[in-house]
XYZ file of C-alpha atoms in Angstrom:
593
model
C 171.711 142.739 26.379
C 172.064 139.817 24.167
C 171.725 138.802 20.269
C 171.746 135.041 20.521
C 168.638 133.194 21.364
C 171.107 129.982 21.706
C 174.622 129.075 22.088
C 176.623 125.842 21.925
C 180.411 125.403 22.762
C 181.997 122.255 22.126
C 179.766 119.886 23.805
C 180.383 116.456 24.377
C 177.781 113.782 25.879
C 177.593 110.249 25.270
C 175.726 107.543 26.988
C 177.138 104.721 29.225
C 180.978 105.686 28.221
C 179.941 104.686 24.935
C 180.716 106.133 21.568
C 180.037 110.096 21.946
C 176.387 110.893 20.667
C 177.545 114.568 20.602
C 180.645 115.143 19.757
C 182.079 118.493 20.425
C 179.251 120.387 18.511
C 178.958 124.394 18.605
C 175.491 126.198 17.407
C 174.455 129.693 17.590
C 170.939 130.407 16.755
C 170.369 134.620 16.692
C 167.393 136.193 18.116
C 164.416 136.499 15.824
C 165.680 134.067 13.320
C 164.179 130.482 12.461
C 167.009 127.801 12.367
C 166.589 124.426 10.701
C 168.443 121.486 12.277
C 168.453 118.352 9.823
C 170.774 115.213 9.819
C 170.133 111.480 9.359
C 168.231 109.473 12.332
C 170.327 109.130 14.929
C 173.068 112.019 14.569
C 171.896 113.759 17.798
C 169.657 116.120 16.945
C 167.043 115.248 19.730
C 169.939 114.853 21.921
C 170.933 118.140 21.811
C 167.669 119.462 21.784
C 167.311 117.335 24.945
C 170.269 119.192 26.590
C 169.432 122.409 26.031
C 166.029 121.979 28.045
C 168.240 120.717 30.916
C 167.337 117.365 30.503
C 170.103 115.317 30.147
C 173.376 116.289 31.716
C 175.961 117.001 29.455
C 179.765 115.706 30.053
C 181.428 119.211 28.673
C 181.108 122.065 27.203
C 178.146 124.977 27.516
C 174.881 125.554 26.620
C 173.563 129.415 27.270
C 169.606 130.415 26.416
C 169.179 133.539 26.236
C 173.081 134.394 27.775
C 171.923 132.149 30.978
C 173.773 129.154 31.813
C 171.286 125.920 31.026
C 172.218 123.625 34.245
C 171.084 120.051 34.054
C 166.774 119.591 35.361
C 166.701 123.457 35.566
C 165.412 124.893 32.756
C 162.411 125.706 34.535
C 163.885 129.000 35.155
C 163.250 130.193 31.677
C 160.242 128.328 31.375
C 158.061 131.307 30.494
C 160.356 132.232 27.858
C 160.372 128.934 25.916
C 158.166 126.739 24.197
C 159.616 123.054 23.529
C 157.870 120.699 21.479
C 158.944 117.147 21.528
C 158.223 114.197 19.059
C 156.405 112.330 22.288
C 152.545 113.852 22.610
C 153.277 113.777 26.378
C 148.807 113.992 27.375
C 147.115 112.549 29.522
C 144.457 111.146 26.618
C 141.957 111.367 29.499
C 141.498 114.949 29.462
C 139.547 116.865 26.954
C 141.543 119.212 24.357
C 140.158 122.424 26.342
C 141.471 121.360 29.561
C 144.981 119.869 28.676
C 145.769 123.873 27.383
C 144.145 125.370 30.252
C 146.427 123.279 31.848
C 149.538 124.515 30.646
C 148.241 127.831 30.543
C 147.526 127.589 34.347
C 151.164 126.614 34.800
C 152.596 130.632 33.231
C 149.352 132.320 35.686
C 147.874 133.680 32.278
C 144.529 135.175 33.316
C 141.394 132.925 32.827
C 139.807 135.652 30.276
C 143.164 136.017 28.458
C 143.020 132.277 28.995
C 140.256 131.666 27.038
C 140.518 133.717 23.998
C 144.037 132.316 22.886
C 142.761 129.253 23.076
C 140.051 129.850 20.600
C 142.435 132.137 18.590
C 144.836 128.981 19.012
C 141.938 126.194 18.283
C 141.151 128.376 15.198
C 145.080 128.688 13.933
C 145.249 125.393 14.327
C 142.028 123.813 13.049
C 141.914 121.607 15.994
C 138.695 119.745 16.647
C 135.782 120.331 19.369
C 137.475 121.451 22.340
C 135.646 118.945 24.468
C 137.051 115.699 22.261
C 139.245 113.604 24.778
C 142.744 113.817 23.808
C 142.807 110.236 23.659
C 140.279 110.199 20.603
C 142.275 112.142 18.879
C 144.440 111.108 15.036
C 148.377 111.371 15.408
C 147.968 114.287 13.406
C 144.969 116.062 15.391
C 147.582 115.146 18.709
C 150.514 117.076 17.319
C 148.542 119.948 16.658
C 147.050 119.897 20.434
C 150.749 119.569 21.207
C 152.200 122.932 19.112
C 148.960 124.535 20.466
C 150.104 123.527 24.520
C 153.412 125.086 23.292
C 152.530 128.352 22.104
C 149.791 129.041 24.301
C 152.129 131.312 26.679
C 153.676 133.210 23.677
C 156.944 132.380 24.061
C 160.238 134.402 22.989
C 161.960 131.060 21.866
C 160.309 127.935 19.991
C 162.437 124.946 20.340
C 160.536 122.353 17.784
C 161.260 118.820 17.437
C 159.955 117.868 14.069
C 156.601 119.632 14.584
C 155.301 119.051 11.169
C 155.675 115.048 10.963
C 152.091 113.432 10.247
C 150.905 116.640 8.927
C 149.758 117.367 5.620
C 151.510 119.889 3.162
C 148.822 122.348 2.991
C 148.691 122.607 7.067
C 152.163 122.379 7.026
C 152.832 125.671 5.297
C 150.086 127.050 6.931
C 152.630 126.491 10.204
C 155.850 127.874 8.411
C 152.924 131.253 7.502
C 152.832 131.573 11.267
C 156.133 131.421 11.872
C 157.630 133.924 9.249
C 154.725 136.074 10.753
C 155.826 135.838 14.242
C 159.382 136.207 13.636
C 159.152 139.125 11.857
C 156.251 140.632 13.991
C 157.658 139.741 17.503
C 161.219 138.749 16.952
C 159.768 135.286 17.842
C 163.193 132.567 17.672
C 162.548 128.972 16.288
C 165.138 126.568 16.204
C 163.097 123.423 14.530
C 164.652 119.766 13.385
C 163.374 118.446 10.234
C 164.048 115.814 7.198
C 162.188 117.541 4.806
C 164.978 120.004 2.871
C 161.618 122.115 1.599
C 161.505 123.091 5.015
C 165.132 123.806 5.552
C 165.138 126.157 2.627
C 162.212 128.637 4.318
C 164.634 128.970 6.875
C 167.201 132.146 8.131
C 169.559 129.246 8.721
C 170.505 126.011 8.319
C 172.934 123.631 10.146
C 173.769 119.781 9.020
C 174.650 117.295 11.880
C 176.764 114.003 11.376
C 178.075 112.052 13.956
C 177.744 113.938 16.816
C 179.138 117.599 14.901
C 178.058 120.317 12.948
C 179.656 119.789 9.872
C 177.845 123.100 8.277
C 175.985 126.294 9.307
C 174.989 128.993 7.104
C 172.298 130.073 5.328
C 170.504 127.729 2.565
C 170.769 130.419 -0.150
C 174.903 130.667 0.152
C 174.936 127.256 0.486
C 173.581 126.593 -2.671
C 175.781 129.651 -4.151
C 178.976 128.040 -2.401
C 178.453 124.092 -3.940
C 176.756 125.867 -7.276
C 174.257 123.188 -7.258
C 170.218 124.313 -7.174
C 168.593 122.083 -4.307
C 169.728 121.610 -0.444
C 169.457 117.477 -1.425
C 172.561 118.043 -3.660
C 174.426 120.173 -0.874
C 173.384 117.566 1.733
C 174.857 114.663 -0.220
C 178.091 116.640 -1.169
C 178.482 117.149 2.366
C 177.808 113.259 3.349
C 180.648 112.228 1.112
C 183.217 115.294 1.617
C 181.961 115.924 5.465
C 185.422 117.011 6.485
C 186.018 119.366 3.862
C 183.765 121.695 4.551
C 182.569 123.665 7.727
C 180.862 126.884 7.351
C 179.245 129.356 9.957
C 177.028 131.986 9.722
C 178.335 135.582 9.446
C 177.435 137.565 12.498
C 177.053 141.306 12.050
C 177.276 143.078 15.775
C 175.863 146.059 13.944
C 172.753 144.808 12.381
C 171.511 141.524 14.705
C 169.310 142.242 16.619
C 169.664 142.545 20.865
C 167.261 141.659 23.747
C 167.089 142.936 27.412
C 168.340 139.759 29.885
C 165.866 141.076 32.411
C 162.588 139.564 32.533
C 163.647 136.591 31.276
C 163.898 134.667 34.291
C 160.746 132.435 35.364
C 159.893 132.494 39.234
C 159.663 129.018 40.367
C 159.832 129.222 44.340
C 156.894 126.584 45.549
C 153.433 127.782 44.379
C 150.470 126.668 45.438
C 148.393 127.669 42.288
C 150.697 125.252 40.526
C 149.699 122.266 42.855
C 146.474 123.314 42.454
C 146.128 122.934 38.540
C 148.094 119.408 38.820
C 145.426 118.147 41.273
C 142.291 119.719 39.240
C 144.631 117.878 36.339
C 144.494 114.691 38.114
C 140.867 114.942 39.258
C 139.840 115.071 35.534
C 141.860 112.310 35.181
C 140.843 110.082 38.315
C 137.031 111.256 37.332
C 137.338 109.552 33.841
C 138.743 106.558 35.344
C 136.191 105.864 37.377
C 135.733 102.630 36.535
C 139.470 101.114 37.129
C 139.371 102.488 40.962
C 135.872 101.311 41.509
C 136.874 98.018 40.508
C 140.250 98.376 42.989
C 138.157 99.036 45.779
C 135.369 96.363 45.162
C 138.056 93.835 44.946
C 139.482 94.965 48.429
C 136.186 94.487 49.739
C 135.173 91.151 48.017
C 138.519 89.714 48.710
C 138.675 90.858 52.311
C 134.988 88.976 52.468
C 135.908 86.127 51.363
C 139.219 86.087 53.583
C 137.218 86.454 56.479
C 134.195 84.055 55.576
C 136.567 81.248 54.637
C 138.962 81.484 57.514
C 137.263 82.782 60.037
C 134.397 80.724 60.442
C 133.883 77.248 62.084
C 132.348 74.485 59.733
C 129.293 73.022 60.690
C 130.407 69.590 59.387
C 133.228 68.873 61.868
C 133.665 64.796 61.880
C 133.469 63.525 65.362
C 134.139 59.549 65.624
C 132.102 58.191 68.649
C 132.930 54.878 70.345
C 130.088 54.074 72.718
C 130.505 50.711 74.808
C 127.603 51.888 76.092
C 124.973 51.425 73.243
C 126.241 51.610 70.269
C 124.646 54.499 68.121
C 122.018 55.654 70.832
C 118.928 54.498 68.126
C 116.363 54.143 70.713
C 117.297 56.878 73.216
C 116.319 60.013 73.686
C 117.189 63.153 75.941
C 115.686 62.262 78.902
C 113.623 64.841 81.484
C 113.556 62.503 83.935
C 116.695 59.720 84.727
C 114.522 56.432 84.297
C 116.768 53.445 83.301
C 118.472 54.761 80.122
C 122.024 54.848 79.404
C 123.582 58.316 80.161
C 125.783 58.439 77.220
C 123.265 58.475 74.976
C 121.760 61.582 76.639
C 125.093 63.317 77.085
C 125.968 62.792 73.098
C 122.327 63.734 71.861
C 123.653 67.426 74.006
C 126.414 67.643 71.634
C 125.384 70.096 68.826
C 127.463 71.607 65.842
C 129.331 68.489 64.352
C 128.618 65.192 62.331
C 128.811 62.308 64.793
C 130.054 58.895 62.972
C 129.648 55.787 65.549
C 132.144 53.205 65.114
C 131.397 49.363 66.410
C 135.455 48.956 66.474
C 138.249 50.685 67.610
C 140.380 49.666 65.130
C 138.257 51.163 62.300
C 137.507 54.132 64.264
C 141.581 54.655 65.283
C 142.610 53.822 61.394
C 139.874 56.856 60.155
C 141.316 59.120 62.503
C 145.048 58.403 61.480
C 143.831 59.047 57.639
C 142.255 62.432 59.120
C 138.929 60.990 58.254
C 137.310 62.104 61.103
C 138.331 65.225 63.470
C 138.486 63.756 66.438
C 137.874 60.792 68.514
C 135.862 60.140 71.397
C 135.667 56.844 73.379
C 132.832 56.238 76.185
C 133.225 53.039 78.344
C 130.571 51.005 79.403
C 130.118 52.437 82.890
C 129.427 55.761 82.460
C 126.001 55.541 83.599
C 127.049 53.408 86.693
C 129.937 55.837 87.072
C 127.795 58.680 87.705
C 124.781 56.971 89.587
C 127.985 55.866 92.085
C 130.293 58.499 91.936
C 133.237 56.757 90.846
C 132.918 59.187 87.485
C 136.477 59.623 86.225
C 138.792 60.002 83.466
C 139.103 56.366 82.345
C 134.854 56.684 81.662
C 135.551 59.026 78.715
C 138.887 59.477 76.579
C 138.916 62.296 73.976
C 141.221 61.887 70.780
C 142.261 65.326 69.092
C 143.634 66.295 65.780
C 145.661 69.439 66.258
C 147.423 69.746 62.774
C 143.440 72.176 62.809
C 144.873 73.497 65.949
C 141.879 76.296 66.233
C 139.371 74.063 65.361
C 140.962 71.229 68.028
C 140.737 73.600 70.958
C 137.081 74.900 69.844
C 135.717 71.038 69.556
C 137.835 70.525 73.033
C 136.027 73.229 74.569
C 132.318 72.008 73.347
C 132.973 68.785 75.030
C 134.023 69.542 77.950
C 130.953 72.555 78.265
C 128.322 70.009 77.194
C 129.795 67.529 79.654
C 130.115 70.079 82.543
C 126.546 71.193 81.426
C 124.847 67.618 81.455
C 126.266 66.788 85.009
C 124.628 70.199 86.243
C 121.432 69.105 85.040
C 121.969 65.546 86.265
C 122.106 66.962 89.894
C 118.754 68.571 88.853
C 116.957 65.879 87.297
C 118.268 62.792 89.150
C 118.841 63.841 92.569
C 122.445 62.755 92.600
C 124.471 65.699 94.771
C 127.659 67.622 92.573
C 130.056 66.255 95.034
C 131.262 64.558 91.584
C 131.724 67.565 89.952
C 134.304 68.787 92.776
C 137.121 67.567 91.195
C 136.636 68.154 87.783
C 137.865 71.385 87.045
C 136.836 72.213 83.763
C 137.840 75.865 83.639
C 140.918 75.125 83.865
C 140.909 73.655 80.699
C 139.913 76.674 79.149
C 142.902 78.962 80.001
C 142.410 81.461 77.289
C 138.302 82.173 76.437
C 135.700 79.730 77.848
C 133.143 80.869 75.429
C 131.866 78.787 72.625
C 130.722 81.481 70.269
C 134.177 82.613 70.197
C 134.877 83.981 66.363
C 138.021 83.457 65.077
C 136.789 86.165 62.132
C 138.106 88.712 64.834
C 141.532 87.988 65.142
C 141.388 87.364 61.082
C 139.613 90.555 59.691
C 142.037 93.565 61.008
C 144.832 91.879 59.172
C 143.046 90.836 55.957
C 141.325 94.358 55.720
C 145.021 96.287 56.684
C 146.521 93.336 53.797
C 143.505 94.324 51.363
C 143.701 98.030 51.928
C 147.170 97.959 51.621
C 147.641 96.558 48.402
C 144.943 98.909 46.983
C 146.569 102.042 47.518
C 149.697 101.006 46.560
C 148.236 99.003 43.572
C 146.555 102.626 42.666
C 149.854 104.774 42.851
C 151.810 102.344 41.123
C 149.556 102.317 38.105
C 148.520 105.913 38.214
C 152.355 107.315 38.820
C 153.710 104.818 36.206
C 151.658 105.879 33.452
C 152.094 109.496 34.249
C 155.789 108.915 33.621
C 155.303 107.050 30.517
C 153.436 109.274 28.662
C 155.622 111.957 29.192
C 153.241 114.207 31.364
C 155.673 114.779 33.828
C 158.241 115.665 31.638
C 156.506 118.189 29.979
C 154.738 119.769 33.033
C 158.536 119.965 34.161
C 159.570 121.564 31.353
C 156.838 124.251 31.525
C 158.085 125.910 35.072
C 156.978 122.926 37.296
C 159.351 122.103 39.916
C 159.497 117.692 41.133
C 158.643 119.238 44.707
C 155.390 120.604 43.414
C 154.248 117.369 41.400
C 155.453 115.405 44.498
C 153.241 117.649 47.019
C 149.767 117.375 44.642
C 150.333 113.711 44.488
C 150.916 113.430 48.091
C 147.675 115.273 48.928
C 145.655 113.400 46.247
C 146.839 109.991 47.666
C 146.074 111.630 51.469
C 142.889 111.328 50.744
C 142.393 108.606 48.957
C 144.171 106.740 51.995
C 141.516 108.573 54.040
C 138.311 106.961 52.010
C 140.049 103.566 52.071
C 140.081 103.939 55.836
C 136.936 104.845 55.956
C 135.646 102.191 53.826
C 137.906 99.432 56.065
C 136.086 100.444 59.183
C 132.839 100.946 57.740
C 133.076 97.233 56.611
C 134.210 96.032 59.601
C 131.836 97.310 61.578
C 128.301 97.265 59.415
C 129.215 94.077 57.119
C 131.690 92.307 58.892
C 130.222 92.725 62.232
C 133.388 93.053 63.963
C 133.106 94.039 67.368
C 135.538 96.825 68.681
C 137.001 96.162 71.813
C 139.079 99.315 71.943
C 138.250 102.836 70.480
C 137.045 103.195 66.606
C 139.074 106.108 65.935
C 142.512 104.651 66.972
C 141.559 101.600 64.806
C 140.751 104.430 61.960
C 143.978 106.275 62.831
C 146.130 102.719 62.587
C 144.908 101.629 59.264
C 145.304 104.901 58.315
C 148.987 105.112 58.973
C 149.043 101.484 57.217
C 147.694 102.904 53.692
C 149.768 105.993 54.120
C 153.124 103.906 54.310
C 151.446 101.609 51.565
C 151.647 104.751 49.687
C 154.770 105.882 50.027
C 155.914 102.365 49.170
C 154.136 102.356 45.862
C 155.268 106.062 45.204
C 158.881 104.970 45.798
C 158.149 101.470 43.369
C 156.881 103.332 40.336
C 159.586 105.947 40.491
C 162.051 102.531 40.223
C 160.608 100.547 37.821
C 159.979 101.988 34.160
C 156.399 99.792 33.158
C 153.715 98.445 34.667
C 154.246 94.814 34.397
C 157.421 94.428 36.376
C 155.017 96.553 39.169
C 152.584 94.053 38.763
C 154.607 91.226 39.656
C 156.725 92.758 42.631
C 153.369 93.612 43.492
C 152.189 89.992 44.046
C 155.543 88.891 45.491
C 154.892 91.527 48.150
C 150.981 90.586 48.849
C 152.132 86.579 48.933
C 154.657 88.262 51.701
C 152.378 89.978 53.447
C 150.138 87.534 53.680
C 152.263 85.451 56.013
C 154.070 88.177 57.734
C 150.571 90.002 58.460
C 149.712 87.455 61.054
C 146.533 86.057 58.511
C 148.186 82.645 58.770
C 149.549 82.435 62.101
């Protein structure tokens, strides 16, 4: 049995070792009475509201609700007992008014019928607007209304109200004080409320007035004004901000007449639920669904970036420069491919087989050697002027042909390498066709072994380039998604709140985890799908291990970006460290080297 709603005993709490913001301050707030709080900005009143819901930590003293011990982030114990309003809305202004309360309704298991009608008897105490207006549309006023209604919707035994009737009008606002003089009276309902407004203070049972950190005064506003003989609570609040330590009253407790509450029931079963998880993710889905747009546009980008990463750099230009030097005849003008040998210079016929690059001929090697020092041209190549005789005699040998590389394009070196030595290998075959001159020429020119690593010419480098950009792109997505998402959960107070209303961190942490599961899962499922039907990638290995890999990859990307938004406080500073880690990744991903 118990007769206090609320009890404070000389607690202290202050904020970096700073100046105490409370300041060995005792309350008592009895069951089934409404207490007004008032003090200047900055006293402590949300501070000690703060502590009494557990969240903030106090330095000393106690805080008991309902003759329990509040412990520091577990109030949610005797969550279904209290309903705390804060000045911070603390919605998610993408759901609709009808589903932010059947959230919170969710969260205490009321029934779905039961459910339903206190939220129209709610809506209809409240005068709230269509149920189906986004919370986001909404006037500060028509939000703090939405808010009182989340608060009351599980009928709570205590009210803990943090200036609930700023923004509203008078009318609605003693239309608010009606329902709580009704439920006080009627269901021994407790309201402890802060306030500025001294009309307020006088409809209550009691009244205390905080300064620095203490309750200077608490009694009730009708023997306060008997006690200072003055006839408004402004005259007894400015009598008390000049002669503060004069006066200190409390209110009289009568063990005979107050009245006394059961402890049992009282406690709120929070083991893990799975009904809970449930509502955040249906919660989230609403929310997700309604932002549409923003993920669409994340996961267009990872495609059209990942595109263009993998068209840029990982195809071979057709306009490769290749500087010819032919002592032979000097830009082929009058010669063709030949089908039969005749008298025409070979070189010309060998260079009319090379396809895929932009041949400059060069008169002198000077010029030529100067263009490919100023990376003008690609590469170089130098014919002498017995090739043809070289071949018709088989003397053919290294001295007849001299190939100049540029290798700061390494990839596109070796590729250009390979073409000339494929064509040339190909044009002596069909020499030994054409011209009846045996291969015994050929035997010492070894051309494969040239070739060490893939002798093909339709080699595409966009294979070795598209698992890392589409792991790089994937990977920035999903993180890019929780970052945002989690971050602007925490700023607009929805976690708080859902925390405050029974939910445990383990549950919020579970729903997101399975929400972002899946999300990883269609990213996956997107990367190979693009691989495979746009990219053209071929698999050398099996799909579903390539599936299961880049899985794991946006899965860790997760966690990373779970981790990020739970250290930094806005999205900007996530944006940036964002970046720093995609320029990172980028050359630790193996998409440069």
């Amino acid at each position: 049995m118990y007769k206090n709603s609320i009890q404070v005993r000389n607690v202290y709490k202050n904020y970096h070792k700073k100046e105490n913001i409370l300041n060995g301050i005792n309350l008592t707030v009895k069951i089934g009475e409404i207490y007004a709080l008032i003090g200047a900005s900055g006293c402590g009143k949300t501070t000690l509201l703060n502590c009494m819901m557990g969240m903030y930590k106090i330095d000393s003293g106690k805080i008991e609700i309902f003759n329990q011990n509040v412990e520091f982030k577990k109030t949610s114990k005797l969550a279904n007992s209290i309903g705390f309003m804060s000045q911070q809305i603390s919605f998610v202004s993408q759901l609709t008014i009808q589903e932010t309360l059947e959230y919170f309704g969710n969260l205490h298991f009321i029934t779905r019928k039961a459910l339903k009608e206190r939220i129209l008897s709610i809506s209809e105490l409240l005068e709230l607007p269509s149920l189906k207006t986004f919370v986001g549309n909404l006037s500060n006023s028509e939000k703090r209304r939405v808010s009182f209604a989340a608060t009351i919707i599980h009928i709570p035994k205590l009210l803990i109200l943090d200036e609930p009737t700023v923004g509203l009008d008078l009318e609605f606002g003693n239309k608010i004080w009606n329902f709580f003089n009704e439920q006080t009276s009627k269901n021994n309902l407790t309201i402890l409320i802060t306030t500025h407004c001294m009309n307020e203070v006088a409809k209550a049972d009691c009244c205390g007035f905080m300064m620095n950190g203490k309750l200077i005064v608490e009694e009730k506003p009708n023997i306060l004004l008997e006690k200072f003989n003055v006839e408004t609570l402004y005259e007894v609040y400015y009598l008390l901000c000049l002669n503060s330590n004069q006066y200190q009253f409390i209110c009289e407790e009568n063990d005979d007449n107050a009245l006394k509450l059961e402890c049992r029931n009282t406690e709120f079963y929070t083991k893990f639920r799975l009904s809970i998880i449930k509502g955040i993710i249906v919660k989230d889905f609403h929310r997700f669904k309604r932002s549409f747009t923003e993920i669409f546009l994340i996961f267009m980008t990872m495609f059209v970036l990942s595109w263009l990463h993998i068209t840029l750099l990982g195809q071979y230009p057709d306009d490769i420069k290749l500087g010819i030097i032919n002592h032979e005849n000097f830009n082929c003008k009058n010669e063709t491919v030949p089908n039969e040998c005749g008298n025409l210079h070979f070189s010309c016929s060998f260079l009319g087989q090379i396809n895929g690059v932009k041949k400059i001929f060069y008169e002198s090697n000077q010029k030529a050697f100067q263009d490919f020092k100023k990376s003008r041209i690609s590469s170089l190549m130098i014919i002498n002027e017995n090739f043809t005789n070289s071949l018709i005699n088989k003397t053919f040998g290294a001295h007849d042909i001299e190939v100049f590389l540029d290798y700061s394009k390494y990839h596109f070196a070796i590729h250009l390498k390979i073409k000339i030595f494929l064509t040339l290998r190909d044009y002596l075959l069909n020499l030994t066709k054409h011209c009846e001159i045996t291969d015994y020429f050929m035997n010492p020119y070894k051309i494969e072994e040239f070739l060490s690593v893939k002798s093909e010419l339709d080699f595409n480098f966009s294979i070795p380039y598209a698992p890392n950009a589409i792991i790089l792109y994937s990977t920035i997505a999903i993180m890019t998604c929780s970052v945002l998402a989690i971050i602007q959960c925490r700023k607009c107070g929805d976690w708080n709140r859902s925390l405050l209303n029974g939910v445990q961190i383990t549950e919020i942490v579970a729903a997101i985890v399975f929400q972002y599961l899946i999300f990883a899962f269609i990213i996956s499922m997107e990367a190979i799908f693009c691989l495979t039907y746009i990219f053209k990638i071929e698999f050398f290995g099996n799909v579903w291990l390539a599936f299961i890999l880049i899985y794991i990859y946006t899965i860790n990307a997760f966690l990373f970006g779970f981790n990020l938004s739970l250290i930094l406080d806005d999205i900007t500073s996530a944006g940036y460290l964002t970046m720093c880690l995609f320029s990172s990744l980028n050359y630790i991903s193996g998409v440069i080297w």
